[in-house]
mmCIF file of C-alpha atoms and ligand atoms in Angstrom:
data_model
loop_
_atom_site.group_PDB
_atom_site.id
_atom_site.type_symbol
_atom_site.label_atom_id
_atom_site.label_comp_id
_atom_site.label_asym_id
_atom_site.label_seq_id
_atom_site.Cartn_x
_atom_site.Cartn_y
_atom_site.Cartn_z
ATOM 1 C CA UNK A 1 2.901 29.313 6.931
ATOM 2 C CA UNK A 2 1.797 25.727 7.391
ATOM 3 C CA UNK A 3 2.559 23.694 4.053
ATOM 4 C CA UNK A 4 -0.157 21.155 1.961
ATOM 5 C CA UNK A 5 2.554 19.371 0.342
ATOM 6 C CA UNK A 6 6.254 18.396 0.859
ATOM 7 C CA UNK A 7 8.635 17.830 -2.096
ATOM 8 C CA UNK A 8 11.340 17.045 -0.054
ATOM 9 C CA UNK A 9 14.069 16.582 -3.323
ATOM 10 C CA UNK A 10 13.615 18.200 -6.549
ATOM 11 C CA UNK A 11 16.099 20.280 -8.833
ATOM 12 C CA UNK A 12 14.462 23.660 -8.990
ATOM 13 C CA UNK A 13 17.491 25.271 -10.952
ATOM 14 C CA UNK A 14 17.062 22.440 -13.999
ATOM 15 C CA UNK A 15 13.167 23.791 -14.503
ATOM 16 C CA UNK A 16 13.776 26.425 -17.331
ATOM 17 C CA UNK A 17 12.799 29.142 -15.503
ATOM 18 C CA UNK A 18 14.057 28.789 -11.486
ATOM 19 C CA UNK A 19 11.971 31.903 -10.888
ATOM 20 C CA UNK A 20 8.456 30.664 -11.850
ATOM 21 C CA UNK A 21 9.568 27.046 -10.892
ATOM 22 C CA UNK A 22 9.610 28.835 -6.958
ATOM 23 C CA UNK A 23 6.606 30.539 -7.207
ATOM 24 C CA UNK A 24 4.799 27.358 -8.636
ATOM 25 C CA UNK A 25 5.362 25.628 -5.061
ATOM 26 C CA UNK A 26 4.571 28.362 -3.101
ATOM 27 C CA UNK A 27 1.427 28.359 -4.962
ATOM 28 C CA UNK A 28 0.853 24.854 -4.257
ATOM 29 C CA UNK A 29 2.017 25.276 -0.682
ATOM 30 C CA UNK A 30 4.411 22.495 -1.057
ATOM 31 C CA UNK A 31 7.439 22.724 1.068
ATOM 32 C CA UNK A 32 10.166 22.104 -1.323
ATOM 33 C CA UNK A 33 13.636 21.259 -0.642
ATOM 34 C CA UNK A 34 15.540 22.464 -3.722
ATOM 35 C CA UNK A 35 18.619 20.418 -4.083
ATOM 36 C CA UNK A 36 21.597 21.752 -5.405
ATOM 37 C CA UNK A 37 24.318 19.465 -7.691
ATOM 38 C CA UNK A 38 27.301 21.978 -7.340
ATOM 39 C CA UNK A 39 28.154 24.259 -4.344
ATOM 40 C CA UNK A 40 28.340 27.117 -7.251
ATOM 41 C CA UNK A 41 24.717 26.809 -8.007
ATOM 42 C CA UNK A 42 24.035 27.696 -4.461
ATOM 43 C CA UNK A 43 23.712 31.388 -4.072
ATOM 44 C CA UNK A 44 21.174 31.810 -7.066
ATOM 45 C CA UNK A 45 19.003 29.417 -6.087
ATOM 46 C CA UNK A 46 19.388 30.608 -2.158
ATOM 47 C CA UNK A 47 19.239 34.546 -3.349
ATOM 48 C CA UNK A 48 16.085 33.406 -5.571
ATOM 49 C CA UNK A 49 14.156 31.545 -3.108
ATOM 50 C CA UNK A 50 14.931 34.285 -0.115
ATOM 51 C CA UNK A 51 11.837 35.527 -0.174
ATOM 52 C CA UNK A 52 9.887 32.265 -0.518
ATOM 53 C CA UNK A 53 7.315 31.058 2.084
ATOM 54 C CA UNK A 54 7.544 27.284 1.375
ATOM 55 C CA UNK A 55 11.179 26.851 -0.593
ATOM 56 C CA UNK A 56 14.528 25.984 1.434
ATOM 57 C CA UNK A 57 17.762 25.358 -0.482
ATOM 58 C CA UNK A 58 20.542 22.780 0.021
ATOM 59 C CA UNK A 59 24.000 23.362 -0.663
ATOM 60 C CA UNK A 60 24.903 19.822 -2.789
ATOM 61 C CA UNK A 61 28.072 18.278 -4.808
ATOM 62 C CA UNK A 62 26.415 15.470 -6.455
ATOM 63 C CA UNK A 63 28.269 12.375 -6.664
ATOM 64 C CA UNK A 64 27.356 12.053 -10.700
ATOM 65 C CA UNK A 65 29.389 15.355 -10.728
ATOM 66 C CA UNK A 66 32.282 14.377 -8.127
ATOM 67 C CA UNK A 67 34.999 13.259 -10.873
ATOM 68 C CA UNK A 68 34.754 16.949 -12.418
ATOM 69 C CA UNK A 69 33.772 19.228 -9.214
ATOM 70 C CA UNK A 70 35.440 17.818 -6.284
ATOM 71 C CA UNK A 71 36.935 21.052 -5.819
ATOM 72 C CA UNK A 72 34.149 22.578 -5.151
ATOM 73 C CA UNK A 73 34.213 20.951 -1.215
ATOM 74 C CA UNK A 74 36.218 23.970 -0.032
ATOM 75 C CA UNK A 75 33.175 25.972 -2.008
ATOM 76 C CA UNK A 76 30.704 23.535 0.139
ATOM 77 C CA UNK A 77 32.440 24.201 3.313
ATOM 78 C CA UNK A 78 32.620 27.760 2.891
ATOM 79 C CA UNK A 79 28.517 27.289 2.046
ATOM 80 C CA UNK A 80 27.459 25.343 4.640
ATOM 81 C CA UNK A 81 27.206 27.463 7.498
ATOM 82 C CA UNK A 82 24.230 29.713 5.440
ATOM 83 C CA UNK A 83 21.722 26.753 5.381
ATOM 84 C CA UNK A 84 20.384 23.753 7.623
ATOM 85 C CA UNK A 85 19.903 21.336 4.238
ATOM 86 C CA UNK A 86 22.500 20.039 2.130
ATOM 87 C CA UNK A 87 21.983 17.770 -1.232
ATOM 88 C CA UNK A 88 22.012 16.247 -3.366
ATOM 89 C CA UNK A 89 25.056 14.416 -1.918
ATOM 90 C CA UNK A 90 25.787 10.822 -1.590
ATOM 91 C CA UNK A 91 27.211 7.997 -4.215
ATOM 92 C CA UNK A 92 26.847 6.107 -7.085
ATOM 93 C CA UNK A 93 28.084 3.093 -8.230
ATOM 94 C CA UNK A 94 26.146 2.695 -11.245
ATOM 95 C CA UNK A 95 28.307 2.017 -14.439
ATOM 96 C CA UNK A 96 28.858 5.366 -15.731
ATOM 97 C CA UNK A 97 30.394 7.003 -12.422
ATOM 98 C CA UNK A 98 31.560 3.667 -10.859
ATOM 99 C CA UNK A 99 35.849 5.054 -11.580
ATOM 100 C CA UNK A 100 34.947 7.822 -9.629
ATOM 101 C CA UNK A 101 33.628 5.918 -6.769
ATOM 102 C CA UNK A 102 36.777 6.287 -4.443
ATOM 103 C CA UNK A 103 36.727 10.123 -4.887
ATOM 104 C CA UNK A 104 32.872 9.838 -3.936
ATOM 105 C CA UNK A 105 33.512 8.386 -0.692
ATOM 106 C CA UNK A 106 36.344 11.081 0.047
ATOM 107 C CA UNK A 107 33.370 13.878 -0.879
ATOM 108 C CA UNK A 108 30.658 12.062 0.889
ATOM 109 C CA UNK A 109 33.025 11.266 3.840
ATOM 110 C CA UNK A 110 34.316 14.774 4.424
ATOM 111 C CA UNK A 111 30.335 16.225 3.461
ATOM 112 C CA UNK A 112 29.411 13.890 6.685
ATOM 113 C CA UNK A 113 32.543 14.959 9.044
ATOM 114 C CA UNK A 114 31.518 18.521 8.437
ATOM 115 C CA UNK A 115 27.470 18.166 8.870
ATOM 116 C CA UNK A 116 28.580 16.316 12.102
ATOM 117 C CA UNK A 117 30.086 19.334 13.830
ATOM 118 C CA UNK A 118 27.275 21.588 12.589
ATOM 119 C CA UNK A 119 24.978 19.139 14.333
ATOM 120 C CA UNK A 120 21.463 20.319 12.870
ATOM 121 C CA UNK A 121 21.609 19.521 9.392
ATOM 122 C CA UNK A 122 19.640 17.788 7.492
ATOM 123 C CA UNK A 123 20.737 15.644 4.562
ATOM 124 C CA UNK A 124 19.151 14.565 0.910
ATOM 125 C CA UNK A 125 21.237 11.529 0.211
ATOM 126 C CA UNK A 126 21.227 9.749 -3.323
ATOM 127 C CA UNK A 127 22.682 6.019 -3.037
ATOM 128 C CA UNK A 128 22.071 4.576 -6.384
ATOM 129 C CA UNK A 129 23.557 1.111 -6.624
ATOM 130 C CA UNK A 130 25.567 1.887 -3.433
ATOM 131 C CA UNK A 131 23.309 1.804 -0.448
ATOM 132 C CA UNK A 132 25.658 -0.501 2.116
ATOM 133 C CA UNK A 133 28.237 1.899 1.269
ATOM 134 C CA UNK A 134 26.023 4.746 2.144
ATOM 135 C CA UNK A 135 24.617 3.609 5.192
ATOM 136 C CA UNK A 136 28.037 2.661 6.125
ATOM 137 C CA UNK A 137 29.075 5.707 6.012
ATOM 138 C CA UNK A 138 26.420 7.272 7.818
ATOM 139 C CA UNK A 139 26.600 4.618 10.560
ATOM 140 C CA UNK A 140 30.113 6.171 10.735
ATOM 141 C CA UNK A 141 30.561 9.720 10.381
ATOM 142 C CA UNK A 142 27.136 10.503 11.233
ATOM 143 C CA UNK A 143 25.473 9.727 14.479
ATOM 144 C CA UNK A 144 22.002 10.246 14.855
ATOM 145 C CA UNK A 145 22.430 12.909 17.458
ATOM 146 C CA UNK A 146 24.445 15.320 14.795
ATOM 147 C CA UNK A 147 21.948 15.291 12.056
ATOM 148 C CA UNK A 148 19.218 13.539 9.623
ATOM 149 C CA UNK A 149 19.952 11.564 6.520
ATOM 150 C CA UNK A 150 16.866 11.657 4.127
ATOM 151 C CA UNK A 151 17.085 9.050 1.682
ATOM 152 C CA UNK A 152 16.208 10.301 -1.896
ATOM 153 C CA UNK A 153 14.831 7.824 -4.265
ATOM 154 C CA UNK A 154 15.718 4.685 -2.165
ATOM 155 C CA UNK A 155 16.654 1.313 -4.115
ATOM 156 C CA UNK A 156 17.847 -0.982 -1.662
ATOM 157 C CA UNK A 157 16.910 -3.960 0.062
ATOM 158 C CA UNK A 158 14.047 -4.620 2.799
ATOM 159 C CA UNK A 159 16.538 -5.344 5.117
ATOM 160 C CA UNK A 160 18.356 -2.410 4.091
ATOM 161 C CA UNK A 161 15.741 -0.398 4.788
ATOM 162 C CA UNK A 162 15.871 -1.856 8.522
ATOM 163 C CA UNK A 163 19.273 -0.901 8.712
ATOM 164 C CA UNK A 164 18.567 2.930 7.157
ATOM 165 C CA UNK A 165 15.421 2.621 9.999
ATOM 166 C CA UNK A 166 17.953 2.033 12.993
ATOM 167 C CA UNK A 167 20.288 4.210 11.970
ATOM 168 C CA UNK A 168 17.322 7.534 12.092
ATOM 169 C CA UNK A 169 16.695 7.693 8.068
ATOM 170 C CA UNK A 170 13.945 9.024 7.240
ATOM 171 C CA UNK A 171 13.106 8.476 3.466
ATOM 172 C CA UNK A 172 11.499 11.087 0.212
ATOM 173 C CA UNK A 173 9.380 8.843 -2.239
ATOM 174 C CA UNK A 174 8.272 9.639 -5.560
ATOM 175 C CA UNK A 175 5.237 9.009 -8.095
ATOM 176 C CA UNK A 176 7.863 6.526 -10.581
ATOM 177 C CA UNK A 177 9.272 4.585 -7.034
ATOM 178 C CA UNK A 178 5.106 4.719 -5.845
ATOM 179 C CA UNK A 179 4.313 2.658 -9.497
ATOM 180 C CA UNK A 180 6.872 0.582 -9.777
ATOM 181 C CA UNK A 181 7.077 -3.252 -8.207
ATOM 182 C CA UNK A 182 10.340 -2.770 -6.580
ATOM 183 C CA UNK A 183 9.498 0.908 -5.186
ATOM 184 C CA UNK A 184 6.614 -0.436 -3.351
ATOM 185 C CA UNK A 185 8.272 -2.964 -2.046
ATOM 186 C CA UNK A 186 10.304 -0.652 -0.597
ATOM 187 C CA UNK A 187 7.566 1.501 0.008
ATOM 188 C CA UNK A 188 5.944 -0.819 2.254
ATOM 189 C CA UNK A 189 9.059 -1.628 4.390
ATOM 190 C CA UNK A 190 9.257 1.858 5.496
ATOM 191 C CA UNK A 191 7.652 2.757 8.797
ATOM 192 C CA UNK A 192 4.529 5.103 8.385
ATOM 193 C CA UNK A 193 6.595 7.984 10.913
ATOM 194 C CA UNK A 194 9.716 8.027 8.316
ATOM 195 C CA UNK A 195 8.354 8.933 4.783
ATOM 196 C CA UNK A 196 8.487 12.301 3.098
ATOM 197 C CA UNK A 197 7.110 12.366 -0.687
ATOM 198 C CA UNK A 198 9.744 14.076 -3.300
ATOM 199 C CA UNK A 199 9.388 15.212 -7.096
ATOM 200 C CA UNK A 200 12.907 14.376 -7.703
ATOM 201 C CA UNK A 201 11.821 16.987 -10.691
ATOM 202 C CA UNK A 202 12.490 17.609 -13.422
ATOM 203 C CA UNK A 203 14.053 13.890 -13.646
ATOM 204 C CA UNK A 204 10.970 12.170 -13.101
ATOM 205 C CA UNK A 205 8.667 12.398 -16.159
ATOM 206 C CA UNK A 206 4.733 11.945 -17.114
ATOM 207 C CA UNK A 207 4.194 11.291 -20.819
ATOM 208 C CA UNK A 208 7.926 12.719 -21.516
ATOM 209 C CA UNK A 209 6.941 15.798 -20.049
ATOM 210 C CA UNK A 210 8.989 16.809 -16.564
ATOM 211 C CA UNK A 211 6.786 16.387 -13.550
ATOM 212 C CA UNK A 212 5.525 20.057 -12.790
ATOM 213 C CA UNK A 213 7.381 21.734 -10.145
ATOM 214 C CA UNK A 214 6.276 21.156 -6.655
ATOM 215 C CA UNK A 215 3.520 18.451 -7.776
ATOM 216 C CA UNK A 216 3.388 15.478 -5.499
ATOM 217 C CA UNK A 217 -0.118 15.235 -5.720
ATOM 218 C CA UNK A 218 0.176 11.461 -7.554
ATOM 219 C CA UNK A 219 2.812 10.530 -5.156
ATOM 220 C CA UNK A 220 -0.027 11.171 -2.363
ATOM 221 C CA UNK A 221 -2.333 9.615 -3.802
ATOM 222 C CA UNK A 222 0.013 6.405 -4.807
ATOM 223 C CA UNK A 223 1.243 6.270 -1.122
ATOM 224 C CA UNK A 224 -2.920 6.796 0.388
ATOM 225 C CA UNK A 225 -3.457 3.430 -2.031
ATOM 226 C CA UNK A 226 -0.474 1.764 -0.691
ATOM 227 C CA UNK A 227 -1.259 2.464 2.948
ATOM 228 C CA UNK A 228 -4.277 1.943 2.578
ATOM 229 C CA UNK A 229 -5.564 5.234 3.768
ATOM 230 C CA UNK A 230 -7.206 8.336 2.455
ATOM 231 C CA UNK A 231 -5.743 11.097 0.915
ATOM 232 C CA UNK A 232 -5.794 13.939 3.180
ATOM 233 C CA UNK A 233 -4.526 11.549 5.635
ATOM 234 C CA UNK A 234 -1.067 10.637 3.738
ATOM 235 C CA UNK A 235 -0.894 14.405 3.378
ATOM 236 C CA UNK A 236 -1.263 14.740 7.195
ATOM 237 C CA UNK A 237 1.156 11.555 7.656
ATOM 238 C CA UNK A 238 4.152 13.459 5.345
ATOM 239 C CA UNK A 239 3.581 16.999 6.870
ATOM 240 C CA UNK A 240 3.371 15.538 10.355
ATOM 241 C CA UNK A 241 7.093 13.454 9.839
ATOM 242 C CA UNK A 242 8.401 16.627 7.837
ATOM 243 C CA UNK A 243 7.262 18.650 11.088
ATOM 244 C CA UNK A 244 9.494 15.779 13.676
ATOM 245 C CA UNK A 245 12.031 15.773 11.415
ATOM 246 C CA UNK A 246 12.980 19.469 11.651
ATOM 247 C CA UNK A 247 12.260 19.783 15.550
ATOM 248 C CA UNK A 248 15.015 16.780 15.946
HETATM 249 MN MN1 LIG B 301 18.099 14.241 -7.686
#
């Protein structure tokens, strides 16, 4: 089934109803990517969306969740081998988890180790306030020939985004980044071939509300203004790099 849309990071499980949150991208035809935070949340949400035409799930340990789950990495290892996506993983260095930042980079580092010698997998990768340490540990423990790092949400600098570029990042935008200053600054740094759009639902909001599951219709039509092309052709621009991205 060829997708319309690609939501490339959003929290499925945190809709209230994971069920109807599924069914509301297949309607859409968006090809989801439903991150996980915990390697326990991983079996409902891969059991739920078995039968799905358009939703994949990652197996994730979220590094806002690191100081009380770490572990859950044996869980993750165990997990792994059942899917080809994993996220939400990555760091944060953001005030609130900054003490747990060392046991981060043990999770992260060991998360990147083991995607390495599964080769194929392909990675949603939060970096808030910690993108040289992320890409640093990409450059590392993950060469571009043993998987793809997609980066979710992406804050860092221009030059930074170079770097990410080089090292085979590809990176998931969303409708708040798409109307905000810095995210289109950002935005506009990334090469045309290496941007997905993402929901990053329920997280981002409209009017308070959570962004409807599997809606990236606004982040199209942000990105179309930004690029300065039309509509249908952003669409055919993010289905076309989500198409590369999963042949690599
Ligand atoms: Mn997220």
């Amino acid at each position: 089934m060829i997708p319309e849309y690609v939501d490339f990071h959003a929290h499925l499980d945190l809709y209230p109803d994971l069920q109807e949150a599924i069914r509301s991208c297949d309607k859409q035809k968006t090809a989801t990517l439903a991150v996980t935070t915990t390697p326990l949340a991983f079996k409902r949400n891969h059991e739920l969306a078995s039968s799905s035409k358009f939703v994949r799930v990652g197996v994730g340990l979220h590094p806002q969740l690191v100081e009380e789950r770490y572990g859950e990495i044996e869980l993750f290892e165990k997990l792994l081998p059942q899917t080809r996506y994993v996220g939400e993983v990555g760091l944060d260095a953001g005030p609130r988890f900054y003490r747990s930042l060392d046991l981060q980079k043990q999770v992260f580092e060991r998360v990147l180790r083991l995607c390495a010698s599964s080769k194929d997998k392909v990675l949603s990768v939060h970096s808030v306030r910690a993108t040289k340490a992320v890409l640093d540990m990409v450059e590392k423990h993950l060469p571009q020939d043993k998987g793809t790092v997609v980066l979710h949400w992406f804050t860092g600098s221009v030059a930074e985004v170079r770097r990410a570029v080089a090292l085979g990042c590809y990176f998931s935008v969303n409708e708040q980044m798409l109307s905000s200053p810095n995210g289109l600054k950002i935005v506009t740094a990334i090469p045309t071939d290496r941007i997905l759009t993402e929901t990053d639902g329920p997280f981002v909001l409209r009017k308070e509300a959570p962004i409807p599951a599997g809606d990236v219709r606004r982040a199209i039509s942000l990105m179309a203004n930004t690029l300065a092309i039309g509509e249908l052709q952003a669409r055919h621009v993010v289905r076309r790099n989500l198409k590369t991205l999963l042949q690599d």
